[in-house]
Amino acid sequence: MRLSRRALLAGAAGVTAAGLILPRAARAAEAKRGGTVRIGHAGGASSDSLDPATYAAGPVVTAMLAVCNNLVEIDAKGQAVPELAESFAPDAEAKVWTFRLRGDATFSDGRKVTAKDVIASFNHHRGDDTKSGAKGSLEQVTDIRADGDGVVIFELSAPNADFAYLTSDYHFVIMPAKEDGTLDWQSQLGTGGYVIENFEPGVRISLKRRDDYWKSDRAWFDAAVLLTINDPTARQNALMTGEVDIINSPDLATLHLLQRRPGLQLIEVTGTAHYTMPMFCDQAPFSDVNLRRALKYAVNRQEILEKVLRGHGQIANDSPIAPANRFYAADLPQHAYDPEKAKFYLKQAGMEGIKLQISAADAASVGALDMVQLYQQSAAAAGITLDVKREPDDGYWSNVWLKKPFCVSYWNGRPTEDDMFSLVYAKGAEWNESHWSNDRFNELLLKARAELDEGLRREMYHEMQAIVSDEGGTVIPIFVNYIDVATDKIGHGEVASNRFLDGWKVVERWWMA
């Protein structure tokens, strides 16, 4: 999900895409060191691992972006800026990218970061043997080589003007290399401002600040504790009772109560986070495009926006590219709720009166179960019977997502259209959750990535959005704002809108007010 590069910044009143006035967020006059921050985090599971090939949205990502750095990070304005890379630049074709490493960045054991570590960190997600969900994003990389200890060169199969953004992906945190050139993620070493003191998957992660962090203006907390609290009510109660200082993804049904409570600040940014309901296009009955079209017309998007998000978002059109995106196709015909049109496509598919099962759990997204129950009701008017199977929260992302043929999913998006499409919609992508493949789409994906003319890129991305919206195997009903809630004891600067919790950089960027 792409967060708007024009997103509202926490700390200033403004209007979201849903037309909601946001309260002024509390912030300290200036950052200061000290204190232990406690975060009630959604998305944790007992299957969580510190292996970056396995990362999904959850406390592990927030923790590891405090323990590690990337070559590049996304700032509060949505721009790619140097982090471990002191500078980065493409050649004239944007086919060869050169990253020069900082000379003062070290791992927490004192070792200097070298090109070998960077190469190992990226190669961990490449090759036939990798199990990384980010493998598809790096298919374009044909070679990574060092030019001495301080320079890393990426050679691409085709030009990519957005490649620097890709290196900011949370999978591509830099960890040390072993002697044989493979990644030593088991060491838990990183170049970030914190070290891991305790890791209990699906329970808690405890972090401690390192005194020798190379960023003098970051890592303000002395310590951080990330608690997995998947139930939104429990997460909210933990904030109100003082068990935690910050939560993400509050229960929107009771968000108005939090807004009225003294001592709390609502931090909301608009972006491209979205809910999805993918179906396996390589399995019957979802292999029939007319059934997929029927399912898209059978969902009442406005009702979901109002009842699930309480207006904290905007209607989507079965494409992951949002109005916040640079190449958003604003003029595509909107899929509106139309039971009669859904019946028409069911008849075309020869599937009138079809019965389908959809899997969901609260762990999939806030309000996921409410959303599918509303979908169940709206689809019934179109002659579609949806059986909602409630799955266990624990292990949802390892046991249901990518395993069940029709389920609920959630995406935080990526900094560029190419990255979002490559990761989830390209043929053969590890995280192609709908098993969808379209020859024209895949052809355009490569052409748009290589095209340096922005006008031509816009035309290609427009056509790709039209294809995925009409023929794709994913129902995307809504885009959702990122909402975090903190006590007024927490201070922060401008909040990035590329994901919740300040682009998952909350531990590094925020402080005790």
Short mmCIF file of N, CA and C in Angstrom, two decimals, residues 278-288 292 405 432-437 471-474:
data_model
loop_
_atom_site.label_atom_id
_atom_site.label_comp_id
_atom_site.label_asym_id
_atom_site.label_seq_id
_atom_site.Cartn_x
_atom_site.Cartn_y
_atom_site.Cartn_z
N PRO A 278 -8.34 -12.32 -1.99
CA PRO A 278 -7.82 -13.02 -3.16
C PRO A 278 -8.43 -14.41 -3.33
N MET A 279 -8.55 -14.82 -4.58
CA MET A 279 -9.05 -16.17 -4.91
C MET A 279 -8.08 -16.82 -5.88
N PHE A 280 -7.86 -18.10 -5.77
CA PHE A 280 -6.89 -18.80 -6.60
C PHE A 280 -7.42 -18.92 -8.03
N CYS A 281 -6.83 -18.16 -8.93
CA CYS A 281 -7.30 -18.14 -10.32
C CYS A 281 -6.93 -19.41 -11.10
N ASP A 282 -6.05 -20.22 -10.54
CA ASP A 282 -5.68 -21.45 -11.23
C ASP A 282 -6.48 -22.65 -10.73
N GLN A 283 -7.53 -22.38 -9.92
CA GLN A 283 -8.39 -23.43 -9.42
C GLN A 283 -9.85 -23.09 -9.71
N ALA A 284 -10.61 -24.09 -10.11
CA ALA A 284 -12.05 -23.89 -10.29
C ALA A 284 -12.69 -23.67 -8.91
N PRO A 285 -13.70 -22.83 -8.84
CA PRO A 285 -14.39 -22.13 -9.94
C PRO A 285 -13.78 -20.77 -10.26
N PHE A 286 -12.74 -20.37 -9.50
CA PHE A 286 -12.21 -19.01 -9.63
C PHE A 286 -11.41 -18.81 -10.91
N SER A 287 -11.15 -19.87 -11.62
CA SER A 287 -10.45 -19.75 -12.90
C SER A 287 -11.32 -19.10 -13.97
N ASP A 288 -12.60 -18.97 -13.70
CA ASP A 288 -13.52 -18.33 -14.65
C ASP A 288 -13.58 -16.83 -14.37
N ARG A 292 -15.21 -14.13 -11.25
CA ARG A 292 -14.45 -13.11 -10.54
C ARG A 292 -15.11 -11.74 -10.70
N PRO A 405 -8.03 -21.17 -0.86
CA PRO A 405 -8.30 -20.60 -2.18
C PRO A 405 -9.08 -19.29 -2.18
N ASN A 432 2.12 -13.83 -4.88
CA ASN A 432 0.98 -13.69 -5.78
C ASN A 432 -0.19 -14.45 -5.15
N GLU A 433 -0.92 -13.76 -4.27
CA GLU A 433 -1.89 -14.42 -3.41
C GLU A 433 -3.11 -14.94 -4.18
N SER A 434 -3.31 -14.49 -5.42
CA SER A 434 -4.44 -14.97 -6.21
C SER A 434 -4.03 -15.96 -7.31
N HIS A 435 -2.73 -16.25 -7.41
CA HIS A 435 -2.23 -17.15 -8.46
C HIS A 435 -2.64 -16.64 -9.85
N TRP A 436 -2.72 -15.32 -9.99
CA TRP A 436 -3.19 -14.71 -11.23
C TRP A 436 -2.03 -14.50 -12.19
N SER A 437 -2.30 -14.67 -13.47
CA SER A 437 -1.29 -14.39 -14.48
C SER A 437 -1.98 -13.87 -15.74
N GLU A 471 -9.91 -8.07 -14.73
CA GLU A 471 -9.66 -9.50 -14.90
C GLU A 471 -8.97 -10.16 -13.72
N GLY A 472 -8.41 -9.37 -12.82
CA GLY A 472 -7.63 -9.92 -11.71
C GLY A 472 -8.45 -10.79 -10.78
N GLY A 473 -7.73 -11.54 -9.95
CA GLY A 473 -8.38 -12.49 -9.06
C GLY A 473 -8.52 -12.00 -7.64
N THR A 474 -8.53 -10.68 -7.44
CA THR A 474 -8.59 -10.13 -6.09
C THR A 474 -9.67 -9.07 -5.99
#
